[in-house]
């Protein structure tokens, strides 16, 4: 913690640079740079409870203390988590990183700035039942403290949380490896990231769509979003949800990237409602959870209707390719659309 940076030579004769950055209240970030790659990881030094409480107290002078309640609720959940009988695997595997992620989001939270770099947890009141709901949002480095409008990638949720479980206790709070990779793409390509929850209502539930559009409208109020550059991304059940949202609101996304999407009879029945925008669909030939034939069928139907579709078949990865490579080619596809 006392060294700003140091350099070492690897066995492959590459230079690896470690940079240590210290933030307020015991939060550290170590950047590892080698060749053309750069990796980041946050750490805390000291007593976690004291670090969180000190960070929390520095934010209570903000105008919107309503949103701070989410951080306190998540903190209380993490502290009592070991008492739970059936923890999510991701929470168990990333126990300490969950704690660090919460402090990092709290550090980034600032209601006085439109665009503040990093991940934050944001809250809004739902008209469905007057409850307070949350979502994750990420501002890329390019737009830090900027009033410039940001292109936005909407990454929809899977279907793995039990129905109506609160966001702050859900799998999505702990999908940290995914968020880490997503944010690197966001920084390099200049995209903001929005992770809605949709509350894990039953499939095609009208409440699920209402919840999505409520959170999306909240994003537009709190951030400078360029509505001409909004894109949808999803894998498996989240890919299904991207298409379902498009069926509900065809003019929302300017392009979509799907990996191993789950194609349902509902989507096929409503295929004529899908807009004429660019589609990128990637599917592994060895996917045993959602067979590639599902994508082959929908791609052919879209092409028969004169849609602009790029279909990439991969030989590796299985169903988990979206976790291994995290929509890499999809992000590049969307960035190319942005640059046109």
PDB file of N, CA and C in Angstrom, residues 50-129:
ATOM      1  N   UNK A  50     -15.822  -0.641   9.205  1.00  0.00           N
ATOM      2  CA  UNK A  50     -15.447   0.762   9.408  1.00  0.00           C
ATOM      3  C   UNK A  50     -15.302   1.481   8.071  1.00  0.00           C
ATOM      4  N   UNK A  51     -14.720   0.775   7.078  1.00  0.00           N
ATOM      5  CA  UNK A  51     -14.535   1.377   5.754  1.00  0.00           C
ATOM      6  C   UNK A  51     -15.877   1.693   5.122  1.00  0.00           C
ATOM      7  N   UNK A  52     -16.831   0.747   5.195  1.00  0.00           N
ATOM      8  CA  UNK A  52     -18.141   0.997   4.607  1.00  0.00           C
ATOM      9  C   UNK A  52     -18.845   2.159   5.320  1.00  0.00           C
ATOM     10  N   UNK A  53     -18.846   2.145   6.635  1.00  0.00           N
ATOM     11  CA  UNK A  53     -19.567   3.179   7.382  1.00  0.00           C
ATOM     12  C   UNK A  53     -18.971   4.567   7.135  1.00  0.00           C
ATOM     13  N   UNK A  54     -17.646   4.630   7.022  1.00  0.00           N
ATOM     14  CA  UNK A  54     -17.013   5.916   6.743  1.00  0.00           C
ATOM     15  C   UNK A  54     -17.381   6.401   5.346  1.00  0.00           C
ATOM     16  N   UNK A  55     -17.374   5.461   4.371  1.00  0.00           N
ATOM     17  CA  UNK A  55     -17.757   5.820   3.004  1.00  0.00           C
ATOM     18  C   UNK A  55     -19.211   6.264   2.951  1.00  0.00           C
ATOM     19  N   UNK A  56     -20.055   5.569   3.693  1.00  0.00           N
ATOM     20  CA  UNK A  56     -21.483   5.884   3.699  1.00  0.00           C
ATOM     21  C   UNK A  56     -21.720   7.281   4.277  1.00  0.00           C
ATOM     22  N   UNK A  57     -21.019   7.589   5.342  1.00  0.00           N
ATOM     23  CA  UNK A  57     -21.217   8.891   6.002  1.00  0.00           C
ATOM     24  C   UNK A  57     -20.800  10.051   5.103  1.00  0.00           C
ATOM     25  N   UNK A  58     -19.798   9.831   4.237  1.00  0.00           N
ATOM     26  CA  UNK A  58     -19.360  10.918   3.361  1.00  0.00           C
ATOM     27  C   UNK A  58     -20.391  11.231   2.290  1.00  0.00           C
ATOM     28  N   UNK A  59     -21.365  10.334   2.069  1.00  0.00           N
ATOM     29  CA  UNK A  59     -22.373  10.526   1.026  1.00  0.00           C
ATOM     30  C   UNK A  59     -23.695  11.065   1.563  1.00  0.00           C
ATOM     31  N   UNK A  60     -23.858  11.132   2.870  1.00  0.00           N
ATOM     32  CA  UNK A  60     -25.150  11.536   3.436  1.00  0.00           C
ATOM     33  C   UNK A  60     -25.465  13.011   3.232  1.00  0.00           C
ATOM     34  N   UNK A  61     -24.475  13.784   2.763  1.00  0.00           N
ATOM     35  CA  UNK A  61     -24.734  15.202   2.495  1.00  0.00           C
ATOM     36  C   UNK A  61     -25.242  15.431   1.075  1.00  0.00           C
ATOM     37  N   UNK A  62     -25.363  14.344   0.289  1.00  0.00           N
ATOM     38  CA  UNK A  62     -25.899  14.475  -1.056  1.00  0.00           C
ATOM     39  C   UNK A  62     -27.387  14.783  -1.003  1.00  0.00           C
ATOM     40  N   UNK A  63     -27.889  15.369  -2.059  1.00  0.00           N
ATOM     41  CA  UNK A  63     -29.297  15.763  -2.088  1.00  0.00           C
ATOM     42  C   UNK A  63     -30.232  14.560  -2.032  1.00  0.00           C
ATOM     43  N   UNK A  64     -29.876  13.495  -2.740  1.00  0.00           N
ATOM     44  CA  UNK A  64     -30.780  12.357  -2.862  1.00  0.00           C
ATOM     45  C   UNK A  64     -30.361  11.230  -1.934  1.00  0.00           C
ATOM     46  N   UNK A  65     -30.664  11.334  -0.657  1.00  0.00           N
ATOM     47  CA  UNK A  65     -30.317  10.280   0.293  1.00  0.00           C
ATOM     48  C   UNK A  65     -31.235   9.074   0.149  1.00  0.00           C
ATOM     49  N   UNK A  66     -32.365   9.230  -0.547  1.00  0.00           N
ATOM     50  CA  UNK A  66     -33.282   8.118  -0.804  1.00  0.00           C
ATOM     51  C   UNK A  66     -32.545   6.939  -1.428  1.00  0.00           C
ATOM     52  N   UNK A  67     -31.639   7.205  -2.371  1.00  0.00           N
ATOM     53  CA  UNK A  67     -30.935   6.132  -3.064  1.00  0.00           C
ATOM     54  C   UNK A  67     -29.855   5.479  -2.208  1.00  0.00           C
ATOM     55  N   UNK A  68     -29.422   6.159  -1.159  1.00  0.00           N
ATOM     56  CA  UNK A  68     -28.400   5.582  -0.286  1.00  0.00           C
ATOM     57  C   UNK A  68     -28.923   4.379   0.488  1.00  0.00           C
ATOM     58  N   UNK A  69     -30.235   4.285   0.636  1.00  0.00           N
ATOM     59  CA  UNK A  69     -30.820   3.173   1.393  1.00  0.00           C
ATOM     60  C   UNK A  69     -30.463   1.832   0.757  1.00  0.00           C
ATOM     61  N   UNK A  70     -30.318   1.801  -0.567  1.00  0.00           N
ATOM     62  CA  UNK A  70     -29.969   0.550  -1.250  1.00  0.00           C
ATOM     63  C   UNK A  70     -28.604   0.039  -0.795  1.00  0.00           C
ATOM     64  N   UNK A  71     -27.651   0.957  -0.603  1.00  0.00           N
ATOM     65  CA  UNK A  71     -26.307   0.562  -0.182  1.00  0.00           C
ATOM     66  C   UNK A  71     -26.335   0.008   1.240  1.00  0.00           C
ATOM     67  N   UNK A  72     -27.130   0.646   2.081  1.00  0.00           N
ATOM     68  CA  UNK A  72     -27.260   0.173   3.461  1.00  0.00           C
ATOM     69  C   UNK A  72     -27.927  -1.198   3.510  1.00  0.00           C
ATOM     70  N   UNK A  73     -28.955  -1.390   2.674  1.00  0.00           N
ATOM     71  CA  UNK A  73     -29.655  -2.671   2.623  1.00  0.00           C
ATOM     72  C   UNK A  73     -28.734  -3.781   2.134  1.00  0.00           C
ATOM     73  N   UNK A  74     -27.954  -3.485   1.094  1.00  0.00           N
ATOM     74  CA  UNK A  74     -27.011  -4.482   0.571  1.00  0.00           C
ATOM     75  C   UNK A  74     -25.938  -4.817   1.597  1.00  0.00           C
ATOM     76  N   UNK A  75     -25.462  -3.813   2.305  1.00  0.00           N
ATOM     77  CA  UNK A  75     -24.459  -4.015   3.355  1.00  0.00           C
ATOM     78  C   UNK A  75     -25.002  -4.937   4.446  1.00  0.00           C
ATOM     79  N   UNK A  76     -26.228  -4.706   4.859  1.00  0.00           N
ATOM     80  CA  UNK A  76     -26.839  -5.538   5.899  1.00  0.00           C
ATOM     81  C   UNK A  76     -27.034  -6.968   5.414  1.00  0.00           C
ATOM     82  N   UNK A  77     -27.388  -7.113   4.127  1.00  0.00           N
ATOM     83  CA  UNK A  77     -27.564  -8.456   3.560  1.00  0.00           C
ATOM     84  C   UNK A  77     -26.240  -9.212   3.528  1.00  0.00           C
ATOM     85  N   UNK A  78     -25.179  -8.526   3.090  1.00  0.00           N
ATOM     86  CA  UNK A  78     -23.863  -9.177   3.033  1.00  0.00           C
ATOM     87  C   UNK A  78     -23.407  -9.600   4.427  1.00  0.00           C
ATOM     88  N   UNK A  79     -23.618  -8.748   5.404  1.00  0.00           N
ATOM     89  CA  UNK A  79     -23.175  -9.065   6.762  1.00  0.00           C
ATOM     90  C   UNK A  79     -23.923 -10.246   7.352  1.00  0.00           C
ATOM     91  N   UNK A  80     -25.195 -10.413   6.968  1.00  0.00           N
ATOM     92  CA  UNK A  80     -25.976 -11.533   7.496  1.00  0.00           C
ATOM     93  C   UNK A  80     -26.038 -12.713   6.565  1.00  0.00           C
ATOM     94  N   UNK A  81     -25.255 -12.654   5.506  1.00  0.00           N
ATOM     95  CA  UNK A  81     -25.366 -13.630   4.425  1.00  0.00           C
ATOM     96  C   UNK A  81     -25.012 -15.042   4.863  1.00  0.00           C
ATOM     97  N   UNK A  82     -24.026 -15.188   5.743  1.00  0.00           N
ATOM     98  CA  UNK A  82     -23.553 -16.515   6.129  1.00  0.00           C
ATOM     99  C   UNK A  82     -24.617 -17.294   6.905  1.00  0.00           C
ATOM    100  N   UNK A  83     -25.627 -16.597   7.377  1.00  0.00           N
ATOM    101  CA  UNK A  83     -26.696 -17.265   8.098  1.00  0.00           C
ATOM    102  C   UNK A  83     -27.691 -17.918   7.139  1.00  0.00           C
ATOM    103  N   UNK A  84     -27.620 -17.582   5.869  1.00  0.00           N
ATOM    104  CA  UNK A  84     -28.572 -18.113   4.899  1.00  0.00           C
ATOM    105  C   UNK A  84     -28.182 -19.546   4.516  1.00  0.00           C
ATOM    106  N   UNK A  85     -29.183 -20.402   4.312  1.00  0.00           N
ATOM    107  CA  UNK A  85     -28.933 -21.815   4.086  1.00  0.00           C
ATOM    108  C   UNK A  85     -28.516 -22.120   2.649  1.00  0.00           C
ATOM    109  N   UNK A  86     -29.078 -21.390   1.678  1.00  0.00           N
ATOM    110  CA  UNK A  86     -28.819 -21.694   0.279  1.00  0.00           C
ATOM    111  C   UNK A  86     -28.307 -20.450  -0.457  1.00  0.00           C
ATOM    112  N   UNK A  87     -27.051 -20.085  -0.240  1.00  0.00           N
ATOM    113  CA  UNK A  87     -26.510 -18.892  -0.915  1.00  0.00           C
ATOM    114  C   UNK A  87     -26.330 -19.142  -2.400  1.00  0.00           C
ATOM    115  N   UNK A  88     -26.430 -18.081  -3.187  1.00  0.00           N
ATOM    116  CA  UNK A  88     -26.099 -18.194  -4.600  1.00  0.00           C
ATOM    117  C   UNK A  88     -24.627 -18.558  -4.719  1.00  0.00           C
ATOM    118  N   UNK A  89     -24.317 -19.429  -5.669  1.00  0.00           N
ATOM    119  CA  UNK A  89     -22.941 -19.874  -5.836  1.00  0.00           C
ATOM    120  C   UNK A  89     -22.013 -18.703  -6.093  1.00  0.00           C
ATOM    121  N   UNK A  90     -22.475 -17.742  -6.909  1.00  0.00           N
ATOM    122  CA  UNK A  90     -21.622 -16.604  -7.236  1.00  0.00           C
ATOM    123  C   UNK A  90     -21.331 -15.761  -6.008  1.00  0.00           C
ATOM    124  N   UNK A  91     -22.303 -15.663  -5.093  1.00  0.00           N
ATOM    125  CA  UNK A  91     -22.056 -14.899  -3.868  1.00  0.00           C
ATOM    126  C   UNK A  91     -21.057 -15.630  -2.982  1.00  0.00           C
ATOM    127  N   UNK A  92     -21.142 -16.926  -2.952  1.00  0.00           N
ATOM    128  CA  UNK A  92     -20.214 -17.718  -2.151  1.00  0.00           C
ATOM    129  C   UNK A  92     -18.797 -17.612  -2.715  1.00  0.00           C
ATOM    130  N   UNK A  93     -18.688 -17.702  -4.046  1.00  0.00           N
ATOM    131  CA  UNK A  93     -17.372 -17.670  -4.686  1.00  0.00           C
ATOM    132  C   UNK A  93     -16.719 -16.294  -4.626  1.00  0.00           C
ATOM    133  N   UNK A  94     -17.536 -15.252  -4.619  1.00  0.00           N
ATOM    134  CA  UNK A  94     -16.998 -13.888  -4.689  1.00  0.00           C
ATOM    135  C   UNK A  94     -17.362 -13.092  -3.429  1.00  0.00           C
ATOM    136  N   UNK A  95     -17.258 -13.761  -2.298  1.00  0.00           N
ATOM    137  CA  UNK A  95     -17.683 -13.140  -1.046  1.00  0.00           C
ATOM    138  C   UNK A  95     -16.977 -11.816  -0.793  1.00  0.00           C
ATOM    139  N   UNK A  96     -15.651 -11.828  -0.813  1.00  0.00           N
ATOM    140  CA  UNK A  96     -14.899 -10.605  -0.540  1.00  0.00           C
ATOM    141  C   UNK A  96     -15.077  -9.587  -1.667  1.00  0.00           C
ATOM    142  N   UNK A  97     -15.172 -10.061  -2.900  1.00  0.00           N
ATOM    143  CA  UNK A  97     -15.339  -9.135  -4.023  1.00  0.00           C
ATOM    144  C   UNK A  97     -16.705  -8.462  -3.975  1.00  0.00           C
ATOM    145  N   UNK A  98     -17.706  -9.158  -3.442  1.00  0.00           N
ATOM    146  CA  UNK A  98     -19.003  -8.522  -3.246  1.00  0.00           C
ATOM    147  C   UNK A  98     -18.885  -7.326  -2.314  1.00  0.00           C
ATOM    148  N   UNK A  99     -18.126  -7.486  -1.259  1.00  0.00           N
ATOM    149  CA  UNK A  99     -17.930  -6.391  -0.302  1.00  0.00           C
ATOM    150  C   UNK A  99     -17.222  -5.216  -0.961  1.00  0.00           C
ATOM    151  N   UNK A 100     -16.176  -5.535  -1.721  1.00  0.00           N
ATOM    152  CA  UNK A 100     -15.404  -4.479  -2.381  1.00  0.00           C
ATOM    153  C   UNK A 100     -16.248  -3.780  -3.431  1.00  0.00           C
ATOM    154  N   UNK A 101     -17.038  -4.553  -4.188  1.00  0.00           N
ATOM    155  CA  UNK A 101     -17.897  -3.980  -5.229  1.00  0.00           C
ATOM    156  C   UNK A 101     -18.871  -2.984  -4.621  1.00  0.00           C
ATOM    157  N   UNK A 102     -19.399  -3.304  -3.449  1.00  0.00           N
ATOM    158  CA  UNK A 102     -20.355  -2.403  -2.799  1.00  0.00           C
ATOM    159  C   UNK A 102     -19.679  -1.088  -2.415  1.00  0.00           C
ATOM    160  N   UNK A 103     -18.488  -1.161  -1.848  1.00  0.00           N
ATOM    161  CA  UNK A 103     -17.771   0.060  -1.465  1.00  0.00           C
ATOM    162  C   UNK A 103     -17.394   0.859  -2.709  1.00  0.00           C
ATOM    163  N   UNK A 104     -17.015   0.155  -3.779  1.00  0.00           N
ATOM    164  CA  UNK A 104     -16.652   0.829  -5.024  1.00  0.00           C
ATOM    165  C   UNK A 104     -17.864   1.589  -5.592  1.00  0.00           C
ATOM    166  N   UNK A 105     -19.024   0.929  -5.614  1.00  0.00           N
ATOM    167  CA  UNK A 105     -20.243   1.584  -6.107  1.00  0.00           C
ATOM    168  C   UNK A 105     -20.598   2.789  -5.250  1.00  0.00           C
ATOM    169  N   UNK A 106     -20.405   2.656  -3.954  1.00  0.00           N
ATOM    170  CA  UNK A 106     -20.698   3.759  -3.041  1.00  0.00           C
ATOM    171  C   UNK A 106     -19.758   4.930  -3.300  1.00  0.00           C
ATOM    172  N   UNK A 107     -18.492   4.631  -3.561  1.00  0.00           N
ATOM    173  CA  UNK A 107     -17.518   5.679  -3.880  1.00  0.00           C
ATOM    174  C   UNK A 107     -17.929   6.442  -5.141  1.00  0.00           C
ATOM    175  N   UNK A 108     -18.451   5.696  -6.120  1.00  0.00           N
ATOM    176  CA  UNK A 108     -18.816   6.310  -7.400  1.00  0.00           C
ATOM    177  C   UNK A 108     -20.145   7.049  -7.352  1.00  0.00           C
ATOM    178  N   UNK A 109     -20.973   6.735  -6.368  1.00  0.00           N
ATOM    179  CA  UNK A 109     -22.316   7.308  -6.309  1.00  0.00           C
ATOM    180  C   UNK A 109     -22.261   8.804  -6.007  1.00  0.00           C
ATOM    181  N   UNK A 110     -22.831   9.595  -6.913  1.00  0.00           N
ATOM    182  CA  UNK A 110     -22.848  11.039  -6.715  1.00  0.00           C
ATOM    183  C   UNK A 110     -24.002  11.620  -7.523  1.00  0.00           C
ATOM    184  N   UNK A 111     -25.034  12.050  -6.845  1.00  0.00           N
ATOM    185  CA  UNK A 111     -26.225  12.533  -7.546  1.00  0.00           C
ATOM    186  C   UNK A 111     -26.051  13.937  -8.105  1.00  0.00           C
ATOM    187  N   UNK A 112     -24.942  14.603  -7.790  1.00  0.00           N
ATOM    188  CA  UNK A 112     -24.757  15.974  -8.274  1.00  0.00           C
ATOM    189  C   UNK A 112     -24.121  16.006  -9.658  1.00  0.00           C
ATOM    190  N   UNK A 113     -23.674  14.838 -10.164  1.00  0.00           N
ATOM    191  CA  UNK A 113     -23.035  14.776 -11.475  1.00  0.00           C
ATOM    192  C   UNK A 113     -23.867  13.897 -12.398  1.00  0.00           C
ATOM    193  N   UNK A 114     -23.998  14.315 -13.633  1.00  0.00           N
ATOM    194  CA  UNK A 114     -24.758  13.522 -14.592  1.00  0.00           C
ATOM    195  C   UNK A 114     -24.016  12.234 -14.957  1.00  0.00           C
ATOM    196  N   UNK A 115     -22.733  12.345 -15.249  1.00  0.00           N
ATOM    197  CA  UNK A 115     -21.938  11.181 -15.624  1.00  0.00           C
ATOM    198  C   UNK A 115     -20.761  11.063 -14.666  1.00  0.00           C
ATOM    199  N   UNK A 116     -20.753  10.016 -13.850  1.00  0.00           N
ATOM    200  CA  UNK A 116     -19.676   9.810 -12.894  1.00  0.00           C
ATOM    201  C   UNK A 116     -19.109   8.417 -13.112  1.00  0.00           C
ATOM    202  N   UNK A 117     -17.848   8.315 -13.515  1.00  0.00           N
ATOM    203  CA  UNK A 117     -17.252   7.052 -13.958  1.00  0.00           C
ATOM    204  C   UNK A 117     -17.400   5.934 -12.935  1.00  0.00           C
ATOM    205  N   UNK A 118     -17.700   4.734 -13.461  1.00  0.00           N
ATOM    206  CA  UNK A 118     -17.739   3.534 -12.635  1.00  0.00           C
ATOM    207  C   UNK A 118     -19.136   2.964 -12.463  1.00  0.00           C
ATOM    208  N   UNK A 119     -19.198   1.860 -11.714  1.00  0.00           N
ATOM    209  CA  UNK A 119     -20.469   1.217 -11.414  1.00  0.00           C
ATOM    210  C   UNK A 119     -21.160   1.918 -10.251  1.00  0.00           C
ATOM    211  N   UNK A 120     -22.479   2.007 -10.334  1.00  0.00           N
ATOM    212  CA  UNK A 120     -23.290   2.481  -9.218  1.00  0.00           C
ATOM    213  C   UNK A 120     -24.578   1.671  -9.161  1.00  0.00           C
ATOM    214  N   UNK A 121     -25.162   1.623  -7.976  1.00  0.00           N
ATOM    215  CA  UNK A 121     -26.499   1.058  -7.794  1.00  0.00           C
ATOM    216  C   UNK A 121     -27.474   2.230  -7.767  1.00  0.00           C
ATOM    217  N   UNK A 122     -28.472   2.207  -8.632  1.00  0.00           N
ATOM    218  CA  UNK A 122     -29.449   3.281  -8.679  1.00  0.00           C
ATOM    219  C   UNK A 122     -30.838   2.757  -8.298  1.00  0.00           C
ATOM    220  N   UNK A 123     -31.644   3.629  -7.717  1.00  0.00           N
ATOM    221  CA  UNK A 123     -32.968   3.245  -7.212  1.00  0.00           C
ATOM    222  C   UNK A 123     -34.059   4.107  -7.818  1.00  0.00           C
ATOM    223  N   UNK A 124     -35.246   3.544  -7.886  1.00  0.00           N
ATOM    224  CA  UNK A 124     -36.432   4.267  -8.343  1.00  0.00           C
ATOM    225  C   UNK A 124     -37.657   3.629  -7.702  1.00  0.00           C
ATOM    226  N   UNK A 125     -38.754   4.360  -7.679  1.00  0.00           N
ATOM    227  CA  UNK A 125     -40.010   3.838  -7.124  1.00  0.00           C
ATOM    228  C   UNK A 125     -40.866   3.326  -8.270  1.00  0.00           C
ATOM    229  N   UNK A 126     -41.290   2.060  -8.169  1.00  0.00           N
ATOM    230  CA  UNK A 126     -42.076   1.427  -9.222  1.00  0.00           C
ATOM    231  C   UNK A 126     -43.560   1.744  -9.057  1.00  0.00           C
ATOM    232  N   UNK A 127     -44.187   2.031 -10.179  1.00  0.00           N
ATOM    233  CA  UNK A 127     -45.630   2.264 -10.169  1.00  0.00           C
ATOM    234  C   UNK A 127     -46.437   0.970 -10.084  1.00  0.00           C
ATOM    235  N   UNK A 128     -45.762  -0.159 -10.231  1.00  0.00           N
ATOM    236  CA  UNK A 128     -46.468  -1.444 -10.160  1.00  0.00           C
ATOM    237  C   UNK A 128     -47.042  -1.672  -8.772  1.00  0.00           C
ATOM    238  N   UNK A 129     -46.194  -1.431  -7.761  1.00  0.00           N
ATOM    239  CA  UNK A 129     -46.626  -1.701  -6.384  1.00  0.00           C
ATOM    240  C   UNK A 129     -46.038  -0.711  -5.372  1.00  0.00           C
TER     241      UNK A 129
END
